[in-house]
CSV table of C-alpha atoms in Angstrom, one decimal:
chain,number,residue,atom,x,y,z
I,1,UNK,CA,162.3,129.4,56.3
I,2,UNK,CA,161.8,125.6,57.0
I,3,UNK,CA,161.9,126.4,60.5
I,4,UNK,CA,159.9,129.0,60.8
I,5,UNK,CA,157.1,126.0,59.0
I,6,UNK,CA,158.3,123.8,61.6
I,7,UNK,CA,157.8,126.7,63.9
I,8,UNK,CA,154.6,127.7,62.7
I,9,UNK,CA,153.6,123.4,62.6
I,10,UNK,CA,153.6,123.5,66.0
I,11,UNK,CA,152.5,126.5,67.5
I,12,UNK,CA,149.3,125.2,65.6
I,13,UNK,CA,150.2,121.8,66.9
I,14,UNK,CA,150.0,123.6,70.2
I,15,UNK,CA,147.4,125.2,69.6
I,16,UNK,CA,145.0,122.2,68.4
I,17,UNK,CA,146.2,120.1,71.8
I,18,UNK,CA,145.1,123.1,73.8
I,19,UNK,CA,141.8,123.9,72.2
I,20,UNK,CA,141.5,119.8,72.3
I,21,UNK,CA,142.2,119.7,75.9
I,22,UNK,CA,140.2,123.3,76.5
I,23,UNK,CA,137.8,121.5,75.2
I,24,UNK,CA,137.8,117.9,77.0
I,25,UNK,CA,137.9,120.5,80.5
I,26,UNK,CA,134.5,121.9,79.2
I,27,UNK,CA,133.0,118.7,78.1
I,28,UNK,CA,134.3,117.4,82.0
I,29,UNK,CA,132.3,120.5,83.6
I,30,UNK,CA,129.4,120.1,82.0
I,31,UNK,CA,129.1,116.5,83.2
I,32,UNK,CA,130.4,117.9,87.2
I,33,UNK,CA,128.0,120.1,86.7
I,34,UNK,CA,125.1,117.9,85.5
I,35,UNK,CA,126.1,115.3,88.3
I,36,UNK,CA,125.7,118.5,90.5
I,37,UNK,CA,122.2,119.4,89.6
I,38,UNK,CA,120.7,115.5,89.6
I,39,UNK,CA,122.7,115.7,92.8
I,40,UNK,CA,120.8,118.8,94.2
I,41,UNK,CA,117.2,116.9,93.1
I,42,UNK,CA,118.2,113.8,95.3
I,43,UNK,CA,119.1,115.6,98.3
I,44,UNK,CA,116.0,117.3,98.0
I,45,UNK,CA,114.0,114.4,97.6
I,46,UNK,CA,115.7,113.3,100.2
I,47,UNK,CA,114.8,116.0,102.8
I,48,UNK,CA,110.9,115.8,101.3
I,49,UNK,CA,110.6,111.6,101.9
I,50,UNK,CA,112.4,113.3,105.7
I,51,UNK,CA,110.4,115.8,106.7
I,52,UNK,CA,107.2,113.5,105.3
I,53,UNK,CA,108.5,110.9,108.0
I,54,UNK,CA,108.7,113.3,111.2
I,55,UNK,CA,105.2,114.1,110.2
I,56,UNK,CA,104.6,110.5,110.6
I,57,UNK,CA,106.3,109.7,112.7
I,58,UNK,CA,104.9,112.7,115.5
I,59,UNK,CA,101.6,111.8,114.5
I,60,UNK,CA,102.1,107.5,115.7
I,61,UNK,CA,103.6,109.4,118.4
I,62,UNK,CA,100.6,111.4,119.3
I,63,UNK,CA,98.1,108.3,119.0
I,64,UNK,CA,100.6,106.4,121.3
I,65,UNK,CA,100.2,108.9,123.9
I,66,UNK,CA,96.9,109.3,123.3
I,67,UNK,CA,96.0,105.2,123.3
I,68,UNK,CA,97.9,105.2,126.6
I,69,UNK,CA,96.1,106.9,127.9
I,70,UNK,CA,92.8,105.4,127.1
I,71,UNK,CA,95.0,102.7,128.2
I,72,UNK,CA,95.3,104.2,131.5
I,73,UNK,CA,91.3,105.1,131.7
I,74,UNK,CA,90.4,101.8,130.5
I,75,UNK,CA,92.4,100.2,133.3
I,76,UNK,CA,90.8,102.5,135.8
I,77,UNK,CA,87.5,101.5,135.7
I,78,UNK,CA,88.1,97.7,135.4
I,79,UNK,CA,90.5,98.2,138.4
I,80,UNK,CA,87.1,99.6,139.5
I,81,UNK,CA,84.4,97.3,138.3
I,82,UNK,CA,86.6,94.6,139.4
I,83,UNK,CA,86.5,95.7,143.4
I,84,UNK,CA,82.8,96.6,143.3
I,85,UNK,CA,82.2,92.8,141.4
I,86,UNK,CA,84.7,91.6,144.8
I,87,UNK,CA,82.6,93.9,147.6
I,88,UNK,CA,79.3,93.0,146.0
I,89,UNK,CA,80.7,89.2,146.2
I,90,UNK,CA,81.4,89.5,149.9
I,91,UNK,CA,78.2,91.1,150.2
I,92,UNK,CA,76.5,88.1,148.9
I,93,UNK,CA,77.8,85.9,151.2
I,94,UNK,CA,77.5,88.2,154.1
I,95,UNK,CA,73.9,87.9,153.2
I,96,UNK,CA,73.3,84.0,153.1
I,97,UNK,CA,75.6,83.7,156.0
I,98,UNK,CA,72.9,86.1,158.0
I,99,UNK,CA,70.3,84.0,156.0
I,100,UNK,CA,71.5,80.9,157.6
I,101,UNK,CA,72.2,82.0,160.9
I,102,UNK,CA,68.6,83.5,160.5
I,103,UNK,CA,67.4,80.3,159.1
I,104,UNK,CA,69.4,78.0,162.1
I,105,UNK,CA,68.0,80.3,165.0
I,106,UNK,CA,64.8,79.5,164.0
I,107,UNK,CA,65.1,75.9,163.2
I,108,UNK,CA,66.8,76.0,166.7
I,109,UNK,CA,64.3,78.1,168.6
I,110,UNK,CA,61.2,75.8,167.3
I,111,UNK,CA,62.8,73.0,168.2
I,112,UNK,CA,64.3,73.2,171.5
I,113,UNK,CA,60.6,75.3,172.5
């Protein structure tokens, strides 16, 4: 009879140990599942942030291309204006030289007559 009581006590102890182990494992699984859910939320937020940053980068790249095109247009316009100014200077110098020659020749011919 004492052996039977010892066996029952041993079975009860094993059952209690197994129950505690199951409870710890269940708690561990719950904690793991909570971590998985938090990780999923963080991953979703990171993906959303990356998507927003991609859109921002694409808009910035588009504005950069537009600015580059405008700078090219401005550069061509400035080159054209510089060439026109140089041409106008050359014409002005040529007119001044022609006037000086006309003045010099008219003085020369009026003095030599």
